[in-house]
Amino acid sequence: MSKPNSKVSQKNSATIDRREFLTTTGLATGAFVLGFWVPPKTADAAIIAGAPWYEEPEVQEINAWIVIDPDDMVTIRIAQTELGQGVWTSNAMMVCEELQCDWSKVQPQYASANRDARESAPEWTLDVMGDGAFDPIGGGEPLFRGREPVRGIPDSLYRRMRTNEASSVRDGRYYLQLAGAEVRERLLLAAAGQWGVPASELTAKDSVITHQQSSRTTTYGQVAYLATETPHPNPETINIKPPSEWTLMGKEQNNLDVPAKVTGELVYGIDVRMPGMKWAAVRACPVYGGDVKSYDFDAVRDQPGVQSAQQLPIPDPSLLRGRQFSGAVAVVADSWYQAKTALDQMPIEWDIPPQSATSNTADMHQELMDAMDQPGTVRVDEGNVDAATVSADKIVEATYSTPYLPRARMEPGNATALVTDGRVDIWLGDQSPQETRRSASVITGIPEENVYIHLCHLGGGFGRNGNGPQAEQTIMIANANRGTPIHLLWTREEDFVGTTYRAMGVARLRAGLDADGWPVALEVRTGMQEDGFGPTSSFNDTSRYYVPNYRFTNHMTQFHIPCGTRRGVGQAAHEFYRETFIDELARTAGKDPYLYRRELIARTDLPHRDDMIRALDMVAEMSDWGSPLPEGKARAIALEEKGAEASGTATISAMVHTVSVSREGVVRLDRVDVALDQGFSLINPLSVKKQLEGQIVWFYNDAMHQANTVLNGRIVENNFDRFSVSRIKEDPPEINIQFFETGHWMRGMGHDRATSVQSGIGDAIFQITGKRFRDLPFSQHDLSWG
Amino acid sequence: MAINLEVNGASYSVEVDPQTPLLWVIREQVGLTGTKFSCGIAQCGACTVHLDGVPLRSCRVPVVAAEGKSVTTIEGLSREGDHPVQVAWKEFDVPQCGYCQSGMIMASLALLEKNPNPTDAEIDTEITNICRCSTYHRVRQAIHRAAELMQTREA
């Protein structure tokens, strides 16, 4: 396969010869090291200075994660992508903790996705567990055999270069600690060899190696060159520290990339500049699955700077995890504004699939509701729900709805690509570079071994990247313009077309209560489209809250809106359904929602039962639960957990939300108290606090403001005028966070905390106004009272 | 046509369509990429710069409107990140993804220059930039801290 099936209307050939281009830049900058091409440093020195991408080191690396310069500067390669969650710092901390190097001389850098295609992982890393795994010995030294296999590509150099599911720490800790330990041991062996003493007599701290008996010291930088030639005889015997011995991890560390983020020097994908680069603006059919019928490039080809136009086919769904996006037209010009202006004025006709052309939210919602009346797929069926419901004292039933939701990260989709006859270079922020590497290879016919991905920090992620076709579109255009670097940038409106959505969802919960108000039966039906993510979240193992008879069924439909892994995935909606319903049951029973939850957890035999109770008790105390509040103010409580119904990894938190609603119906989240499980230990508690603060507002937006609707097959809200995002004035003035230690390894922090803001605001609105709303966002309702 | 601009104290003459938004001239012709594009409709504030000291959203201002005026971008605050607002931002580790922060810092600086000790209510009114990571909690703390640092510097 060579070029994509696309039409190219070329105005003039502005391409440059690949060899000439590389020779010129190479000579000018000396940027060729070991044949690895990096961006020129002279042309745009100020811009490139803040680039975090992979560069071949000037001194030899010790292992694939670590390079130590003679001046003790340590470069640590990061195989996950920084998108604000702090992985740039926390992954480096994991390596540094074992390496025992000077933290003030650590410089992270992206691992090479190209090397990952060409090199296998060292043998000693292959069996190191990932995914948090079961940890039979308290989170400390890893066992090397018989572990749960790591997910992803376990034998490629950096195994899983994907940043999702809040899994960077969970997946990476053991083997990144081991990567640091392996280098430390080799440095010690090298120094021991130089001095003729046993390595066991040496100690290492802050990049200094000491032999106490002879009062000799040396530094990592001085012996690094020896360590490169000193293999460890048996890395599998190296132990890593248990949390009780950590000195760096577990303590708040400022994020290493923050200084570059306050000066504007950090290079995001949108900031990449190349010599001879052209800009591409793209418009895809706004109805997913649609294609280009015709376009009239002649109408705009004479506009200033305009180079060419190109039709882009519907990207191969197999490159995008089965998701179908749309066909598109690109205009290439000297500047992006010229390309965008020409595209705006170019007549385009779409070929829209008739079955999608008239779809709209109301009909789709009705279809979901109808599906819940049909038999669904039974996921759990414990006891006899029907019989227990019939004999119950009281029946409570409620139906809930949640809308389509986007990620709407701040940096619109973009990428820069240069395709030549033998190689592809791509600069972009990417949560899944191994998949992009494959896309580049499939589209261009160039083997993955010759695809170079220069990773940039992302201007927000939230699960978005790796879903949409920004890289695929860029590669298609660059492939048709071989030799010319192409920078594609979507407008905000286009970004809403090039993304996937969290599925619109519905749920019907029905409980039978006994005479004391305790549930004897619970039936949960949820509905979403078949490609929606997380249809079984939160309900699938068993009921979180004790009920002797429990049934959970899925009721799926098919829609044309492509769905993806938005922050919180299906769980965020399902937690809204469940926690709201528990509040409704508690209020029906006339019981305190905190004590009602507490009792229903206490009645279970769930493996993390005691930690869940602890979280509830702790947050109740923090929030002064039960103390009087003025009129117009209310508290609501909820439990949040992931994994706690099963054994193994779990993250548990409880939150109390203090909310006021004015008589005019203006909602304010005044205060949030958070009790969070920290497992054995957090890696960087500062990043965890920031993630919590961010997710509180994220789910506040889901609760109060955000929804995407569909009209005539297209997403209606496609910029920040119609798609509402809260500003600083709605930030809760008071956020109190406390951690508590538990005996398990955590699931992660990046995406499913603070989902309870949704049920919390809903229950507070009910307490204050007497109105119970079961469909989000709440701002669509009249919340006034009195 | 050639348009004359002063950006961070340096003079530029750029050949562009005069209707080109100032943002794109700053990012492409002048080559300063700290100022970001996000919505293109003056909603989010990621593109905030100062024009003669006044904050504005440069994605909707034609470059011709900046002719003969003084433009300040994030790069104009300090070379080393030691402006009090930047120092406060680092102290509170404010940025997450960081994409909106150039604009957030420029908006905050404009507020502090007009009002050296803003109240929370004044921050609520004046800072209308979007941060999708929701760093608002730390932005507020850092604005108060920057106010202290700026007063100390002037004292």
mmCIF file of N, CA and C in Angstrom, chain A residues 78-149:
data_model
loop_
_atom_site.group_PDB
_atom_site.id
_atom_site.type_symbol
_atom_site.label_atom_id
_atom_site.label_comp_id
_atom_site.label_asym_id
_atom_site.label_seq_id
_atom_site.Cartn_x
_atom_site.Cartn_y
_atom_site.Cartn_z
ATOM 1 N N ILE A 78 10.546 8.859 29.532
ATOM 2 C CA ILE A 78 9.169 8.663 29.992
ATOM 3 C C ILE A 78 8.359 8.076 28.835
ATOM 4 N N ALA A 79 7.721 6.953 29.068
ATOM 5 C CA ALA A 79 6.992 6.274 27.995
ATOM 6 C C ALA A 79 5.488 6.557 28.026
ATOM 7 N N GLN A 80 5.048 7.376 28.982
ATOM 8 C CA GLN A 80 3.662 7.838 28.953
ATOM 9 C C GLN A 80 3.662 9.321 28.623
ATOM 10 N N THR A 81 2.492 9.837 28.314
ATOM 11 C CA THR A 81 2.405 11.209 27.825
ATOM 12 C C THR A 81 1.895 12.140 28.910
ATOM 13 N N GLU A 82 2.576 13.271 29.032
ATOM 14 C CA GLU A 82 2.151 14.278 30.014
ATOM 15 C C GLU A 82 0.989 15.077 29.433
ATOM 16 N N LEU A 83 -0.133 15.037 30.132
ATOM 17 C CA LEU A 83 -1.274 15.817 29.679
ATOM 18 C C LEU A 83 -1.878 16.582 30.840
ATOM 19 N N GLY A 84 -1.024 16.821 31.843
ATOM 20 C CA GLY A 84 -1.486 17.587 32.992
ATOM 21 C C GLY A 84 -1.639 16.749 34.238
ATOM 22 N N GLN A 85 -1.508 15.431 34.068
ATOM 23 C CA GLN A 85 -1.717 14.553 35.217
ATOM 24 C C GLN A 85 -0.454 14.380 36.048
ATOM 25 N N GLY A 86 0.677 14.853 35.542
ATOM 26 C CA GLY A 86 1.897 14.820 36.338
ATOM 27 C C GLY A 86 2.785 13.614 36.099
ATOM 28 N N VAL A 87 2.548 12.876 35.021
ATOM 29 C CA VAL A 87 3.308 11.647 34.779
ATOM 30 C C VAL A 87 4.778 11.945 34.465
ATOM 31 N N TRP A 88 5.028 13.110 33.915
ATOM 32 C CA TRP A 88 6.385 13.552 33.606
ATOM 33 C C TRP A 88 7.240 13.558 34.879
ATOM 34 N N THR A 89 6.592 13.887 35.960
ATOM 35 C CA THR A 89 7.275 13.970 37.251
ATOM 36 C C THR A 89 7.167 12.658 38.012
ATOM 37 N N SER A 90 5.981 12.069 38.074
ATOM 38 C CA SER A 90 5.811 10.860 38.894
ATOM 39 C C SER A 90 6.584 9.674 38.313
ATOM 40 N N ASN A 91 6.614 9.523 36.989
ATOM 41 C CA ASN A 91 7.405 8.430 36.410
ATOM 42 C C ASN A 91 8.896 8.646 36.695
ATOM 43 N N ALA A 92 9.334 9.899 36.588
ATOM 44 C CA ALA A 92 10.741 10.191 36.884
ATOM 45 C C ALA A 92 11.046 9.903 38.358
ATOM 46 N N MET A 93 10.080 10.185 39.222
ATOM 47 C CA MET A 93 10.283 9.904 40.650
ATOM 48 C C MET A 93 10.486 8.413 40.901
ATOM 49 N N MET A 94 9.729 7.588 40.175
ATOM 50 C CA MET A 94 9.841 6.135 40.371
ATOM 51 C C MET A 94 11.233 5.651 40.007
ATOM 52 N N VAL A 95 11.773 6.200 38.924
ATOM 53 C CA VAL A 95 13.123 5.814 38.510
ATOM 54 C C VAL A 95 14.143 6.356 39.514
ATOM 55 N N CYS A 96 13.977 7.615 39.865
ATOM 56 C CA CYS A 96 14.949 8.292 40.725
ATOM 57 C C CYS A 96 14.996 7.674 42.123
ATOM 58 N N GLU A 97 13.838 7.229 42.608
ATOM 59 C CA GLU A 97 13.786 6.638 43.946
ATOM 60 C C GLU A 97 14.803 5.513 44.084
ATOM 61 N N GLU A 98 14.901 4.688 43.053
ATOM 62 C CA GLU A 98 15.831 3.555 43.102
ATOM 63 C C GLU A 98 17.218 3.935 42.623
ATOM 64 N N LEU A 99 17.271 4.816 41.651
ATOM 65 C CA LEU A 99 18.578 5.208 41.120
ATOM 66 C C LEU A 99 19.375 5.953 42.187
ATOM 67 N N GLN A 100 18.675 6.582 43.104
ATOM 68 C CA GLN A 100 19.329 7.344 44.179
ATOM 69 C C GLN A 100 20.110 8.505 43.611
ATOM 70 N N CYS A 101 19.582 9.090 42.548
ATOM 71 C CA CYS A 101 20.295 10.223 41.958
ATOM 72 C C CYS A 101 19.765 11.526 42.553
ATOM 73 N N ASP A 102 20.461 12.583 42.237
ATOM 74 C CA ASP A 102 20.118 13.906 42.749
ATOM 75 C C ASP A 102 18.872 14.409 42.012
ATOM 76 N N TRP A 103 17.774 14.538 42.723
ATOM 77 C CA TRP A 103 16.495 14.914 42.093
ATOM 78 C C TRP A 103 16.565 16.285 41.437
ATOM 79 N N SER A 104 17.449 17.123 41.919
ATOM 80 C CA SER A 104 17.540 18.462 41.326
ATOM 81 C C SER A 104 18.266 18.420 39.977
ATOM 82 N N LYS A 105 18.830 17.270 39.631
ATOM 83 C CA LYS A 105 19.521 17.159 38.337
ATOM 84 C C LYS A 105 18.872 16.087 37.463
ATOM 85 N N VAL A 106 17.564 16.058 37.495
ATOM 86 C CA VAL A 106 16.826 15.093 36.683
ATOM 87 C C VAL A 106 16.122 15.830 35.551
ATOM 88 N N GLN A 107 16.204 15.258 34.375
ATOM 89 C CA GLN A 107 15.596 15.881 33.206
ATOM 90 C C GLN A 107 14.812 14.805 32.450
ATOM 91 N N PRO A 108 13.491 14.863 32.511
ATOM 92 C CA PRO A 108 12.715 13.861 31.772
ATOM 93 C C PRO A 108 12.749 14.132 30.267
ATOM 94 N N GLN A 109 12.490 13.114 29.526
ATOM 95 C CA GLN A 109 12.468 13.208 28.062
ATOM 96 C C GLN A 109 11.568 12.074 27.574
ATOM 97 N N TYR A 110 10.881 12.289 26.469
ATOM 98 C CA TYR A 110 10.024 11.205 25.985
ATOM 99 C C TYR A 110 10.836 10.036 25.472
ATOM 100 N N ALA A 111 10.386 8.842 25.799
ATOM 101 C CA ALA A 111 10.952 7.633 25.228
ATOM 102 C C ALA A 111 10.645 7.608 23.733
ATOM 103 N N SER A 112 11.427 6.901 22.980
ATOM 104 C CA SER A 112 11.257 6.865 21.526
ATOM 105 C C SER A 112 10.313 5.743 21.127
ATOM 106 N N ALA A 113 9.199 6.136 20.516
ATOM 107 C CA ALA A 113 8.265 5.125 20.006
ATOM 108 C C ALA A 113 8.869 4.391 18.821
ATOM 109 N N ASN A 114 9.858 5.015 18.171
ATOM 110 C CA ASN A 114 10.533 4.336 17.065
ATOM 111 C C ASN A 114 11.417 3.205 17.583
ATOM 112 N N ARG A 115 12.212 3.510 18.601
ATOM 113 C CA ARG A 115 13.023 2.442 19.198
ATOM 114 C C ARG A 115 12.134 1.320 19.709
ATOM 115 N N ASP A 116 10.980 1.721 20.213
ATOM 116 C CA ASP A 116 10.042 0.722 20.721
ATOM 117 C C ASP A 116 9.608 -0.253 19.624
ATOM 118 N N ALA A 117 9.627 0.237 18.364
ATOM 119 C CA ALA A 117 9.269 -0.651 17.248
ATOM 120 C C ALA A 117 10.440 -1.534 16.848
ATOM 121 N N ARG A 118 11.642 -1.107 17.178
ATOM 122 C CA ARG A 118 12.825 -1.811 16.682
ATOM 123 C C ARG A 118 13.507 -2.683 17.725
ATOM 124 N N GLU A 119 13.274 -2.380 19.002
ATOM 125 C CA GLU A 119 14.023 -3.081 20.043
ATOM 126 C C GLU A 119 13.070 -3.819 20.981
ATOM 127 N N SER A 120 13.571 -4.901 21.483
ATOM 128 C CA SER A 120 12.795 -5.653 22.468
ATOM 129 C C SER A 120 13.164 -5.194 23.873
ATOM 130 N N ALA A 121 12.252 -5.428 24.772
ATOM 131 C CA ALA A 121 12.512 -5.073 26.170
ATOM 132 C C ALA A 121 13.608 -5.972 26.723
ATOM 133 N N PRO A 122 14.420 -5.442 27.638
ATOM 134 C CA PRO A 122 15.394 -6.312 28.294
ATOM 135 C C PRO A 122 14.669 -7.473 28.975
ATOM 136 N N GLU A 123 15.321 -8.598 28.918
ATOM 137 C CA GLU A 123 14.736 -9.818 29.470
ATOM 138 C C GLU A 123 14.227 -9.622 30.906
ATOM 139 N N TRP A 124 15.004 -8.894 31.694
ATOM 140 C CA TRP A 124 14.678 -8.778 33.117
ATOM 141 C C TRP A 124 13.455 -7.919 33.398
ATOM 142 N N THR A 125 12.935 -7.239 32.369
ATOM 143 C CA THR A 125 11.719 -6.452 32.618
ATOM 144 C C THR A 125 10.454 -7.211 32.224
ATOM 145 N N LEU A 126 10.617 -8.318 31.490
ATOM 146 C CA LEU A 126 9.442 -8.911 30.843
ATOM 147 C C LEU A 126 8.392 -9.405 31.824
ATOM 148 N N ASP A 127 8.835 -9.958 32.923
ATOM 149 C CA ASP A 127 7.861 -10.536 33.839
ATOM 150 C C ASP A 127 7.514 -9.636 35.015
ATOM 151 N N VAL A 128 8.032 -8.428 34.962
ATOM 152 C CA VAL A 128 7.674 -7.514 36.054
ATOM 153 C C VAL A 128 6.208 -7.163 35.911
ATOM 154 N N MET A 129 5.502 -7.237 36.997
ATOM 155 C CA MET A 129 4.057 -7.091 36.858
ATOM 156 C C MET A 129 3.657 -5.656 36.550
ATOM 157 N N GLY A 130 2.527 -5.587 35.910
ATOM 158 C CA GLY A 130 1.925 -4.297 35.629
ATOM 159 C C GLY A 130 0.483 -4.334 36.053
ATOM 160 N N ASP A 131 -0.252 -3.302 35.694
ATOM 161 C CA ASP A 131 -1.674 -3.234 35.992
ATOM 162 C C ASP A 131 -1.941 -3.326 37.491
ATOM 163 N N GLY A 132 -0.988 -2.856 38.298
ATOM 164 C CA GLY A 132 -1.191 -2.915 39.734
ATOM 165 C C GLY A 132 -1.035 -4.321 40.261
ATOM 166 N N ALA A 133 -1.595 -5.260 39.539
ATOM 167 C CA ALA A 133 -1.517 -6.689 39.828
ATOM 168 C C ALA A 133 -1.765 -6.993 41.307
ATOM 169 N N PHE A 134 -1.754 -8.221 41.596
ATOM 170 C CA PHE A 134 -1.908 -8.604 42.988
ATOM 171 C C PHE A 134 -0.551 -8.488 43.638
ATOM 172 N N ASP A 135 -0.523 -8.063 44.818
ATOM 173 C CA ASP A 135 0.733 -7.709 45.424
ATOM 174 C C ASP A 135 0.885 -8.475 46.724
ATOM 175 N N PRO A 136 1.368 -9.716 46.627
ATOM 176 C CA PRO A 136 1.310 -10.596 47.780
ATOM 177 C C PRO A 136 2.223 -10.169 48.926
ATOM 178 N N ILE A 137 3.144 -9.267 48.636
ATOM 179 C CA ILE A 137 4.100 -8.937 49.684
ATOM 180 C C ILE A 137 4.123 -7.450 49.990
ATOM 181 N N GLY A 138 2.956 -6.873 49.959
ATOM 182 C CA GLY A 138 2.869 -5.528 50.510
ATOM 183 C C GLY A 138 3.431 -4.422 49.645
ATOM 184 N N GLY A 139 3.429 -4.601 48.339
ATOM 185 C CA GLY A 139 3.834 -3.502 47.476
ATOM 186 C C GLY A 139 5.328 -3.311 47.391
ATOM 187 N N GLY A 140 6.084 -4.222 47.902
ATOM 188 C CA GLY A 140 7.522 -4.049 47.927
ATOM 189 C C GLY A 140 8.206 -4.749 46.794
ATOM 190 N N GLU A 141 9.162 -5.596 47.135
ATOM 191 C CA GLU A 141 10.008 -6.176 46.100
ATOM 192 C C GLU A 141 9.192 -7.056 45.160
ATOM 193 N N PRO A 142 9.447 -6.920 43.848
ATOM 194 C CA PRO A 142 8.664 -7.726 42.922
ATOM 195 C C PRO A 142 9.174 -9.160 42.832
ATOM 196 N N LEU A 143 8.276 -10.057 42.661
ATOM 197 C CA LEU A 143 8.645 -11.411 42.273
ATOM 198 C C LEU A 143 8.773 -11.409 40.759
ATOM 199 N N PHE A 144 9.541 -12.302 40.209
ATOM 200 C CA PHE A 144 9.798 -12.191 38.783
ATOM 201 C C PHE A 144 9.113 -13.243 37.929
ATOM 202 N N ARG A 145 8.497 -14.202 38.515
ATOM 203 C CA ARG A 145 7.883 -15.246 37.691
ATOM 204 C C ARG A 145 6.441 -15.454 38.120
ATOM 205 N N GLY A 146 5.688 -15.942 37.176
ATOM 206 C CA GLY A 146 4.325 -16.326 37.494
ATOM 207 C C GLY A 146 3.400 -15.169 37.792
ATOM 208 N N ARG A 147 3.726 -14.019 37.252
ATOM 209 C CA ARG A 147 2.905 -12.836 37.489
ATOM 210 C C ARG A 147 1.793 -12.735 36.474
ATOM 211 N N GLU A 148 0.842 -11.879 36.796
ATOM 212 C CA GLU A 148 -0.135 -11.479 35.802
ATOM 213 C C GLU A 148 0.621 -10.838 34.636
ATOM 214 N N PRO A 149 0.343 -11.213 33.411
ATOM 215 C CA PRO A 149 1.056 -10.582 32.302
ATOM 216 C C PRO A 149 0.714 -9.095 32.194
#
